[in-house]
Coordinates of C-alpha atoms and ligand atoms in Angstrom, one line a residue:
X1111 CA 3.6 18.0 -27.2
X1112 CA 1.9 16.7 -24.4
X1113 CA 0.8 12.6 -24.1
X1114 CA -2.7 12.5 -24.9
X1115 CA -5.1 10.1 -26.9
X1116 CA -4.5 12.5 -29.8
X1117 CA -0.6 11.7 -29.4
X1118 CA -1.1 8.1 -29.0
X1119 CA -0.2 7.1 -32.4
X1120 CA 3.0 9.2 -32.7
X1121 CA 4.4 7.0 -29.8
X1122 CA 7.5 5.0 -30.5
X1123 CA 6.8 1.0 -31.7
X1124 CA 8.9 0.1 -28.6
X1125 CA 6.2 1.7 -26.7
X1126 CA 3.1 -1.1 -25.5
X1127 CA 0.0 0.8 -26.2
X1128 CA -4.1 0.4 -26.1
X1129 CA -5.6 -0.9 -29.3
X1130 CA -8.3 -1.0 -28.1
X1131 CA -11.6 1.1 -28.4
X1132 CA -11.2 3.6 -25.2
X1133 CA -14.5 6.0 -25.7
X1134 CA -17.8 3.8 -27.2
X1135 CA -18.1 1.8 -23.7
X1136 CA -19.1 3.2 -20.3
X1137 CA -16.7 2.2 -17.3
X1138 CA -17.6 -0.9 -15.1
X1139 CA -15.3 -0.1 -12.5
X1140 CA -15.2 2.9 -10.1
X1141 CA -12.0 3.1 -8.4
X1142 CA -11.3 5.3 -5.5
X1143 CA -7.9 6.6 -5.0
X1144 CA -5.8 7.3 -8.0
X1145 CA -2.1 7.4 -6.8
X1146 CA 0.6 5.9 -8.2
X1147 CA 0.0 2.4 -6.9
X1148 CA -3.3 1.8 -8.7
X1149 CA -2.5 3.2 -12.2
X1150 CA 0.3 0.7 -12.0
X1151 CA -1.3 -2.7 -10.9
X1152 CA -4.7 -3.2 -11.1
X1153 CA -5.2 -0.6 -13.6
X1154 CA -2.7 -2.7 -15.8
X1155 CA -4.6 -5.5 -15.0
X1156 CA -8.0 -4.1 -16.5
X1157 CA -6.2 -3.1 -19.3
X1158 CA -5.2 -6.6 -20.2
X1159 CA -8.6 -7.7 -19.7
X1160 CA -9.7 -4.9 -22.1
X1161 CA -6.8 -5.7 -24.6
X1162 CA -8.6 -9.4 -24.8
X1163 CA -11.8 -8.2 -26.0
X1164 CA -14.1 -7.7 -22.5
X1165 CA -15.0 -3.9 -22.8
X1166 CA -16.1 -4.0 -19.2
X1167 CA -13.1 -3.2 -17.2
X1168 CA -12.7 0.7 -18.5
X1169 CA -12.3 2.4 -14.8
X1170 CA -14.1 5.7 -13.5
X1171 CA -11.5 6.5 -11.5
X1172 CA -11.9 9.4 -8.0
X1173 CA -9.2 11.1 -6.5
X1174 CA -9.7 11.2 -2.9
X1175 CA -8.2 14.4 -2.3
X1176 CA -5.3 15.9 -5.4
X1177 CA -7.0 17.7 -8.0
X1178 CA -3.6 18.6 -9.4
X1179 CA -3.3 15.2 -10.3
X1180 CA -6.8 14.3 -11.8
X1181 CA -6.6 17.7 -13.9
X1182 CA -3.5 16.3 -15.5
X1183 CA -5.1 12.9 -15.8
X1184 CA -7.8 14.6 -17.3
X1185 CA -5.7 16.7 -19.8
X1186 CA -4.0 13.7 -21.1
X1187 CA -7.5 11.8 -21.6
X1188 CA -6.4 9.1 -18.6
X1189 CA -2.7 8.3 -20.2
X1190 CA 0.0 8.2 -19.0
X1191 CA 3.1 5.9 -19.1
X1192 CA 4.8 3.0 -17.0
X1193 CA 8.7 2.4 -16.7
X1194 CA 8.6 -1.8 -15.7
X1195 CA 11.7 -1.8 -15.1
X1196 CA 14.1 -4.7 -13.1
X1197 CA 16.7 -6.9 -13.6
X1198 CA 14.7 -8.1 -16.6
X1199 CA 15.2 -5.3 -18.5
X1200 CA 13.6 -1.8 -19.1
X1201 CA 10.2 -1.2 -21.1
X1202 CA 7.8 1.4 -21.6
X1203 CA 3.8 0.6 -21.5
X1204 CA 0.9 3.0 -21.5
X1205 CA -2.1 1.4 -19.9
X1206 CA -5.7 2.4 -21.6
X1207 CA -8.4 1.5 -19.1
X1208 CA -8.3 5.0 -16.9
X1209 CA -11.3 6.4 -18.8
X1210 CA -13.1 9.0 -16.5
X1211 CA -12.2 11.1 -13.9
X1212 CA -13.6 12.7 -11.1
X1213 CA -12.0 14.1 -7.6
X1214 CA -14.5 13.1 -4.7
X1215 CA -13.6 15.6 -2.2
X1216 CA -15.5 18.4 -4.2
X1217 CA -17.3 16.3 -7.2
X1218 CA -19.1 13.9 -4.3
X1219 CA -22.5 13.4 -6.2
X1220 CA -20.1 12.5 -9.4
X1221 CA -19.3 9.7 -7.5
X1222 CA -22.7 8.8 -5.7
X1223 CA -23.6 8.5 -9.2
X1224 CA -21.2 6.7 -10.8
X1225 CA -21.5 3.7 -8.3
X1226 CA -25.3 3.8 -9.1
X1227 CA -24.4 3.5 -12.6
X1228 CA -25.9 0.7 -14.4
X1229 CA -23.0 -0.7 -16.0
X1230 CA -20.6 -0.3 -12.9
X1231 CA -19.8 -3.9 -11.7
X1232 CA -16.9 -3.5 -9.5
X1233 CA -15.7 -0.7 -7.0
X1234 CA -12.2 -0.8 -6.3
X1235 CA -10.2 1.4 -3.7
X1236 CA -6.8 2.3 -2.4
X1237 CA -7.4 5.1 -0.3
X1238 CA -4.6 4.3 2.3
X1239 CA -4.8 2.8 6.0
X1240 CA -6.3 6.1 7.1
X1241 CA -9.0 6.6 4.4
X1242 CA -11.1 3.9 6.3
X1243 CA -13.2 6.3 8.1
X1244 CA -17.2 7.1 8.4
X1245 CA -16.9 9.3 5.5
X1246 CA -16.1 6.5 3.3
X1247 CA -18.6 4.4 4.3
X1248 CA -21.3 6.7 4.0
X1249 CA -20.0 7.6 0.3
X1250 CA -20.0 3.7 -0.6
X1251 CA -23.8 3.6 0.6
X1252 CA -25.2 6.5 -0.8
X1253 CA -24.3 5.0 -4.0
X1254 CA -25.0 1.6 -3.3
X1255 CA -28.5 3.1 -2.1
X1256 CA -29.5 4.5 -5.3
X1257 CA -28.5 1.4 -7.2
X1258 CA -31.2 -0.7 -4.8
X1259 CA -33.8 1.6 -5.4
X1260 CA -33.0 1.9 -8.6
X1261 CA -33.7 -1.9 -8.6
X1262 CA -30.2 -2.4 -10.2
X1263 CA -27.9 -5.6 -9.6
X1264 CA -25.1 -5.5 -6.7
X1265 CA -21.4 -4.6 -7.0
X1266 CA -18.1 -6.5 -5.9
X1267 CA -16.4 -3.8 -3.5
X1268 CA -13.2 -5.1 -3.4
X1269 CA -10.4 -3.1 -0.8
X1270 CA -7.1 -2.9 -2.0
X1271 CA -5.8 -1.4 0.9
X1272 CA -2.8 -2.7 3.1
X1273 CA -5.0 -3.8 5.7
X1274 CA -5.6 -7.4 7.3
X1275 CA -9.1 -9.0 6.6
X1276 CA -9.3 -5.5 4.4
X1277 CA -12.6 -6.7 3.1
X1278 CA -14.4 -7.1 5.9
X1279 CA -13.1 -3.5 7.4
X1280 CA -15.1 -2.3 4.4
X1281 CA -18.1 -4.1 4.8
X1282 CA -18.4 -2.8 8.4
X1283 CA -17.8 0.9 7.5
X1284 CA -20.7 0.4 4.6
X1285 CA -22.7 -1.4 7.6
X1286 CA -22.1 1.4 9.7
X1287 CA -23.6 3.5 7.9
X1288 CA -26.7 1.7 7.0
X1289 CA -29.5 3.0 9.5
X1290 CA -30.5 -0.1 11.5
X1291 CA -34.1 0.4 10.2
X1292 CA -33.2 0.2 6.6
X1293 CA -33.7 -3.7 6.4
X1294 CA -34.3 -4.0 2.7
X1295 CA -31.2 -2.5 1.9
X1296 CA -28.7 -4.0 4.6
X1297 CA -30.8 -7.4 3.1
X1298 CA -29.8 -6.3 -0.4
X1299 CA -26.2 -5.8 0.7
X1300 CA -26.2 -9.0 1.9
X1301 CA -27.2 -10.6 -0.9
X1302 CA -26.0 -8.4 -3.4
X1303 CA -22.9 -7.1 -2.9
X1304 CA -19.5 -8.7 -2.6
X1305 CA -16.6 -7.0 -0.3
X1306 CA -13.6 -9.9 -1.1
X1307 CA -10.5 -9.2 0.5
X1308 CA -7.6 -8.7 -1.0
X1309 CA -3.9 -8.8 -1.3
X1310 CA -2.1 -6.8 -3.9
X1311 CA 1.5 -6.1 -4.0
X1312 CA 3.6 -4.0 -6.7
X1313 CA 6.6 -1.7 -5.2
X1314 CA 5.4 1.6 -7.4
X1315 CA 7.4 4.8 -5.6
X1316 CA 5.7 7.9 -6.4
X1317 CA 6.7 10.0 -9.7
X1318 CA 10.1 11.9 -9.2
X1319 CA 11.3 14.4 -11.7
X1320 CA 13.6 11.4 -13.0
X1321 CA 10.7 9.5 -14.1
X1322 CA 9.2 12.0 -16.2
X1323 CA 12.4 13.4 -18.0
X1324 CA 12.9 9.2 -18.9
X1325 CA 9.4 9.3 -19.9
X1326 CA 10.2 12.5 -22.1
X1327 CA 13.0 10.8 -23.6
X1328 CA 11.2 7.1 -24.4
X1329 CA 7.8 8.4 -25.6
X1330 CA 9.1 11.7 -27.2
X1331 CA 6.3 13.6 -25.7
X1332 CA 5.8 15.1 -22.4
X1333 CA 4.2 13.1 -19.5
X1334 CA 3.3 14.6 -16.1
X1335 CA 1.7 11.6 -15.2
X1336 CA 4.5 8.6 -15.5
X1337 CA 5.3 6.4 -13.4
X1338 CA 8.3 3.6 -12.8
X1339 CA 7.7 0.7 -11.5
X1340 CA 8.9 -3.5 -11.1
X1341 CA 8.3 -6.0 -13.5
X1342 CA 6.8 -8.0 -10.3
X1343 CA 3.4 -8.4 -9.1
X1344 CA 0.5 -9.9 -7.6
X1345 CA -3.2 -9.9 -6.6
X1346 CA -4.5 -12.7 -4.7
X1347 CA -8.5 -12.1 -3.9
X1348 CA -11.2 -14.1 -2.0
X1349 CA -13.1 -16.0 -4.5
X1350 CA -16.3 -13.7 -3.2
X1351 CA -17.7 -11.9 -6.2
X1352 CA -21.4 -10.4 -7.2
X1353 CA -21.0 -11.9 -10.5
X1354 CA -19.2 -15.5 -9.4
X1355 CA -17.9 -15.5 -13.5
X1356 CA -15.4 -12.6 -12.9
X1357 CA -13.0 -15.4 -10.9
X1358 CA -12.1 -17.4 -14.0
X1359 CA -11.8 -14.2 -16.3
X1360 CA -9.3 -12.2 -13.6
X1361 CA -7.7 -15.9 -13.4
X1362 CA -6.8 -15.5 -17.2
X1363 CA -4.9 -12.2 -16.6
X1364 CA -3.0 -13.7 -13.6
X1365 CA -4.7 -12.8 -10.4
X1366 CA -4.7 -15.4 -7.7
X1367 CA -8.7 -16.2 -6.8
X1368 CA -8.5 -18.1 -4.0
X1369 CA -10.2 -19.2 -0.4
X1370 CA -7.2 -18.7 1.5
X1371 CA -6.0 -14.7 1.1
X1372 CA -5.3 -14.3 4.8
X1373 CA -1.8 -16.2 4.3
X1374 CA -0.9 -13.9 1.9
X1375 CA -2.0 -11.0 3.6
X1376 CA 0.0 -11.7 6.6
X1377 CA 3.3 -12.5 4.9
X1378 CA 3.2 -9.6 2.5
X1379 CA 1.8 -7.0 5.7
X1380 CA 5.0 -8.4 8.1
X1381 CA 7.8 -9.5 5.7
X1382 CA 7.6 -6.4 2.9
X1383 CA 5.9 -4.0 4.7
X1384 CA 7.1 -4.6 8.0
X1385 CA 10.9 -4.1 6.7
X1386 CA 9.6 -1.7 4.4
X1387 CA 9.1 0.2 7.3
X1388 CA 11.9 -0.6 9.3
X1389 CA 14.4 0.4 6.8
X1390 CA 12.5 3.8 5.8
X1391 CA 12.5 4.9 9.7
X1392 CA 16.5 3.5 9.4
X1393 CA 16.7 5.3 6.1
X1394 CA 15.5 8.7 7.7
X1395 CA 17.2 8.9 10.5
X1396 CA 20.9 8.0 8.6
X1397 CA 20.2 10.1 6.3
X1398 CA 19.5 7.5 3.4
X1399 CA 17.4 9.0 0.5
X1400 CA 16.2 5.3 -0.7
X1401 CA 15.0 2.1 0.2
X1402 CA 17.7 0.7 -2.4
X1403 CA 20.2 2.4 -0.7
X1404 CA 19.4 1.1 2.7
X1405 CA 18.9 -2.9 1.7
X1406 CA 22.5 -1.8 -0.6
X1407 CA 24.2 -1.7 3.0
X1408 CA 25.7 -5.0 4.3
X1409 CA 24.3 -4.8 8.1
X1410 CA 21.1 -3.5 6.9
X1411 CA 20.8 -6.2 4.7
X1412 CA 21.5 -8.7 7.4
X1413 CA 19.4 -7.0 9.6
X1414 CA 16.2 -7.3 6.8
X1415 CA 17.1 -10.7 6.6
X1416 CA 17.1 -12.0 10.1
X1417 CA 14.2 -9.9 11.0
X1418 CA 12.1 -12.0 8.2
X1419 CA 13.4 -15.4 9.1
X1420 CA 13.6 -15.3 12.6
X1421 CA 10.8 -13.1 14.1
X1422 CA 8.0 -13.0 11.3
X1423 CA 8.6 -16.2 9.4
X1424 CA 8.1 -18.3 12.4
X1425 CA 4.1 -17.3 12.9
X1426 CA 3.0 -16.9 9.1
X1427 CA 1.0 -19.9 7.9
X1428 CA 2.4 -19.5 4.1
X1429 CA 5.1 -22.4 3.8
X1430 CA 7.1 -20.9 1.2
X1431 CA 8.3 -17.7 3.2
X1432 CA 12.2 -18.5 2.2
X1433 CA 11.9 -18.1 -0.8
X1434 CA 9.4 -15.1 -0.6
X1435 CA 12.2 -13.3 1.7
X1436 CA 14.4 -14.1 -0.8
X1437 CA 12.3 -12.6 -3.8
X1438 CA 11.5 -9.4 -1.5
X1439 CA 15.5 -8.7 -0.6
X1440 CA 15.9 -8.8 -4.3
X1441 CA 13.3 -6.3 -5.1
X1442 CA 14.3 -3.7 -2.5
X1443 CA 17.4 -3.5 -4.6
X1444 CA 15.6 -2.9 -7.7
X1445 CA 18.5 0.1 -9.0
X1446 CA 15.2 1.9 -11.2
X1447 CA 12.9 2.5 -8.3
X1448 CA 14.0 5.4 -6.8
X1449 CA 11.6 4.3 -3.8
X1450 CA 12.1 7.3 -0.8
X1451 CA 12.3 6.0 2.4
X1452 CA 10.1 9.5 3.7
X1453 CA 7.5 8.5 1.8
X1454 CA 7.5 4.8 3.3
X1455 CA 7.7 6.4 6.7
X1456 CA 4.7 8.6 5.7
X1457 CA 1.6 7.7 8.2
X1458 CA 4.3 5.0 10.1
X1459 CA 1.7 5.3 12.9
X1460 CA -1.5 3.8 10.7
X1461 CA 0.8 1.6 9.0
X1462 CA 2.9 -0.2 12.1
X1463 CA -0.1 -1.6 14.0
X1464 CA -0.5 -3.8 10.8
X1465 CA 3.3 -4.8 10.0
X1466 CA 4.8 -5.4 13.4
X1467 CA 3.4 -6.1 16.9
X1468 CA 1.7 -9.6 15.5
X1469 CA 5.2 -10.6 15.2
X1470 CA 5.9 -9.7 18.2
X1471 CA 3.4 -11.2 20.1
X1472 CA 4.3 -14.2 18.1
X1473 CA 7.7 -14.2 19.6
X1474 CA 6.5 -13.7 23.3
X1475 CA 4.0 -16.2 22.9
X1476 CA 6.9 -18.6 21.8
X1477 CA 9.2 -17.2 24.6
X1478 CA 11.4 -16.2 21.9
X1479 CA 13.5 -13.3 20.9
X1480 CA 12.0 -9.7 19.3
X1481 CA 15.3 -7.8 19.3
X1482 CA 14.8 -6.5 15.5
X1483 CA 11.6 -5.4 16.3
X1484 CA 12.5 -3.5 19.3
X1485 CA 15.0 -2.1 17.7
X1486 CA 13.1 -1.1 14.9
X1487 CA 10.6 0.4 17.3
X1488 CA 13.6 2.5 19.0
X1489 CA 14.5 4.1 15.9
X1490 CA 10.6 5.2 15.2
X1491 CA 10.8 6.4 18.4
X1492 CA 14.1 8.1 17.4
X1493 CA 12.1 9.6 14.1
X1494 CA 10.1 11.5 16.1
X1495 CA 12.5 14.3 16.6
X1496 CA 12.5 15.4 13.1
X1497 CA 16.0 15.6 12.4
X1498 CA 18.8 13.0 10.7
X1499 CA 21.8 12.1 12.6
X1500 CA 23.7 14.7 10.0
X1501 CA 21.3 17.6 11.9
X1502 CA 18.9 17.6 8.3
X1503 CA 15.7 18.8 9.4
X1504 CA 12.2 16.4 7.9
X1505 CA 9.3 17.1 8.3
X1506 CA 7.2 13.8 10.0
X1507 CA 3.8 13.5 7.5
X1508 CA 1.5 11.8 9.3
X1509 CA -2.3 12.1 10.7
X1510 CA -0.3 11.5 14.6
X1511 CA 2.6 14.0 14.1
X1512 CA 1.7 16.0 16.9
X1513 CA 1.4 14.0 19.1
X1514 CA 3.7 11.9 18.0
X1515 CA 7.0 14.5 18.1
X1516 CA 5.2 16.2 21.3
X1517 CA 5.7 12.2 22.9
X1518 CA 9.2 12.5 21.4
X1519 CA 10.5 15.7 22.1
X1520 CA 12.4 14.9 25.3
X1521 CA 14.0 11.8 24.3
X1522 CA 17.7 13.0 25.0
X1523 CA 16.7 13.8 28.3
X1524 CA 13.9 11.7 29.7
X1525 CA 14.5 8.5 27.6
X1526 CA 12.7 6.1 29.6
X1527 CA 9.9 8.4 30.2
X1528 CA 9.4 8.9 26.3
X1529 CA 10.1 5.1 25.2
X1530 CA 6.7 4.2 27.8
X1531 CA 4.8 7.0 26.6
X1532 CA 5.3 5.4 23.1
X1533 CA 5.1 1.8 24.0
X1534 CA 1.9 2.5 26.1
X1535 CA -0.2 3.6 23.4
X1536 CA -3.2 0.9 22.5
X1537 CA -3.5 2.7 18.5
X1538 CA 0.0 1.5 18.0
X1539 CA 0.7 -1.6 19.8
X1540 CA -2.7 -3.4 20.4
X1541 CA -3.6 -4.1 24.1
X1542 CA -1.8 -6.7 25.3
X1543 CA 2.0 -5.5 24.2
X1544 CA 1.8 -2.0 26.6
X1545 CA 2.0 -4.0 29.1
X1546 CA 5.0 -6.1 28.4
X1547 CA 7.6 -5.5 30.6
X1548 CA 10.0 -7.4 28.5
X1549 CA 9.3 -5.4 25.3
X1550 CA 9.2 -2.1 27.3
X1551 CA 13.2 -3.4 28.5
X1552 CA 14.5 -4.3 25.6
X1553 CA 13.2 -1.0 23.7
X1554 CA 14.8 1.1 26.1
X1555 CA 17.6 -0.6 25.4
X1556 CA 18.1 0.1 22.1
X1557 CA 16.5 3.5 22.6
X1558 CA 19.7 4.0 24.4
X1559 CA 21.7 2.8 22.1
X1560 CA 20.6 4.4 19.1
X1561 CA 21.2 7.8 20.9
X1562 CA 24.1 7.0 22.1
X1563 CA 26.1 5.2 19.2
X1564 CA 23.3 5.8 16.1
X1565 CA 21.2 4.0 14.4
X1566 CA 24.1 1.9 12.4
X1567 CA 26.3 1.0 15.5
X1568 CA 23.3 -0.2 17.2
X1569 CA 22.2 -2.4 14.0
X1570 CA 26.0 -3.6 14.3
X1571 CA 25.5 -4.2 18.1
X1572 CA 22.7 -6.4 17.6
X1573 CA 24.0 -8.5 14.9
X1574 CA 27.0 -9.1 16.9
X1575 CA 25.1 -10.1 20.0
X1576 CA 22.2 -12.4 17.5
X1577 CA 25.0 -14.4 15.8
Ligands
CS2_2127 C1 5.0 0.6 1.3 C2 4.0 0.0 0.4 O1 4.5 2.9 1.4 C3 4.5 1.9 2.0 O2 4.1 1.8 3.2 O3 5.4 -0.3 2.3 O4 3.4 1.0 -0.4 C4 4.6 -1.0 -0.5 O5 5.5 -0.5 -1.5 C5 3.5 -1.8 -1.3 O6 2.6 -2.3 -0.4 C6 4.2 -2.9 -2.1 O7 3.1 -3.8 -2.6

């Protein structure tokens, strides 16, 4: 027997369910991008909000691109289960609020539709760094069209994306779109429509085998869909809504509405994901299958730990940064989530720009040093050749792995040829660092190293000479 909203009631006591009525309300939030991360944080968040009584939060939720994954959604009537699981203990939750389905790549004018839907109030999406693209935007406003002429109230469009000032990226792609001589409706977006930015943070790895035989084994009944996650999270978002009463109600359920996300964007984007990123580029090339097992290893560790405090920390505007570093060197040792360092490293190239060259231009601007960020950037450069230091062949998944292992190819022979080639490109770096001498050096450096001695001597090496 499979998990369903037939099943529900056979679950286990232990087991949190919805009491709540799932099917006499429509949805009043469209959500693009069903992976893992949303169906365990903000989809947890509207079902609390629906558990309280406010039958608006039920979500239409799109996948961008995995049927496979919506049809199994779909044959389990948008349930499935949640492992929060951490030094706090272990406990099984199955949140209610999924409540439609669609998959946007070939069910588009499902979608168009759903936006224009009278009761949708709120668009959510996590559709990756690389899902902000024209095509978006011109989904976004084809809905949001139909809704203006349909003379229907605006929407909050709120990003959820891992992407500084993620708000306003939207808002230009939807503005992009608009032709210049639509003035009504670029006026109506103005005034109608919210796009808050937004800073959410839950460490959710995606579903492994291990997850669903647990799930199996806690709820009785298969689940194809389960997930694992950390007791931890958070959502801070710019007090910018259509309707200015949602602040107070998404206050009750424990988001953070607030003026000020950009310090939280900033320290989450360069102290988690920055050595999120780090130590899965580390983890791959050493052959180590998890982020666990990488922060598990003394030098790494150390490593993690200096590169927060002493080359991020410095430029981030939230005060309380210790004891964030702190909290996050905890989590990454969370023993349940089985958190693969090859799918951290997945798309490093749209996710770097974001997590480390502003600390690094910090640093230079302070004339201080960036040696755990060059280093870092030797052993992406090191990634490239698609093969662990034990000879185990990966493949690199990623929109620039072309170019990226044609760059890399020659690195045993032409190092200093391939570390420029790497360090000169603007999509990476920004404009300014290519041109750094200093950071072009001390790459090459540890380019050398890292080929010379590995990835772990060279960690060693530069904790030795940073004492
Ligand atoms: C990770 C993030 O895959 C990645 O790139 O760094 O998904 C990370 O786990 C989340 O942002 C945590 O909130």
């Amino acid at each position: 027997m499979t998990l369903s909203a037939a099943t529900l009631r056979t679950l286990p006591e232990s087991v949190h369910t919805p009491a709540y009525d799932r099917t006499s309300h429509a949805p009043g939030v469209v959500h693009l991008g069903l992976g893992a991360f949303h169906r365990a944080h903000q989809a947890m968040v509207f079902d609390q909000l629906l558990a309280g009584g406010d039958t608006r939060w039920g979500i239409h939720g799109v996948g961008m691109t995995r049927p496979d994954l919506v049809n199994q959604l779909k044959a389990q009537d948008g349930l499935y289960a949640v492992r929060v699981a951490d030094g706090q203990g272990v406990k099984w939750q199955v949140p209610g609020a999924l409540w439609r389905t669609n998959v946007a790549a070939t069910e588009r004018d499902a979608v168009v539709q759903a936006i224009a839907t009278p009761s949708t109030r709120w668009l959510t999406l996590t559709v990756t760094e690389k899902g902000y693209t024209p095509v978006l935007g011109q989904l976004l406003l084809d809905g949001l069209r139909l809704r203006q002429q349909a003379g229907l109230p605006g929407i909050t469009i709120a990003s959820c994306d891992n992407l500084q000032g993620n708000g306003h990226k939207l808002q230009a792609l939807v503005k992009a779109a608009t032709p210049a001589q639509d003035t009504e409706l670029l006026r109506w977006l103005d005034a109608q429509c919210a796009f808050p930015c937004s800073m959410v943070d839950r460490i959710v790895p995606a579903a492994t085998p291990e997850v669903m035989a647990a799930a199996h084994e806690a709820l009785g009944l298969q689940d194809h869909c389960a997930l694992s996650t950390e007791g931890f999270w958070e959502w801070v978002i710019e007090d910018r809504f259509a309707d200015p009463t949602d602040a107070a109600l998404l206050q009750s359920a424990g988001v953070r509405v607030t003026g000020d996300v950009h310090s939280y964007e900033e320290a989450k984007l360069r102290m988690l994901n920055g050595s999120h990123s780090a130590m899965a580029l580390m983890g791959a090339v050493t052959g180590r299958p998890f982020i666990a097992s990488c922060i598990g290893v003394p030098h790494i560790r150390t490593f993690v730990h200096q590169l927060m405090s002493r080359e991020v920390a410095p430029h981030l505007s939230r005060s309380d940064w210790a004891e964030y570093r702190d909290a996050l060197i905890a989590r990454f040792g969370n023993p349940y989530l089985k958190h693969s360092v090859h799918q951290i490293a997945t798309d490093s190239s749209q996710k770097i720009p974001q997590r480390w060259p502003p600390s690094v231009l910090g640093q230079i601007a302070q004339g201080a040093s960036f040696e755990h960020h060059a280093l870092a950037a030797a052993v992406f450069l090191r990634y490239t050749l698609g093969v662990d230091e034990q000879g185990q062949a990966y493949a690199l998944n990623d929109p620039q792995a072309d170019s990226l292992m044609t760059l890399g190819a020659t690195q045993r022979t032409e190092p200093e040829a391939c570390v420029r080639a790497l360090l000169a490109r603007e999509d990476l770096w920004g404009s300014t660092l290519p041109s750094n001498a200093a950071w072009i050096a001390r790459v090459t450096h540890w380019h050398q190293q890292v080929l010379q001695h590995g990835v772990d001597a060279a960690i060693q090496q530069l904790l030795t000479q940073e004492a």
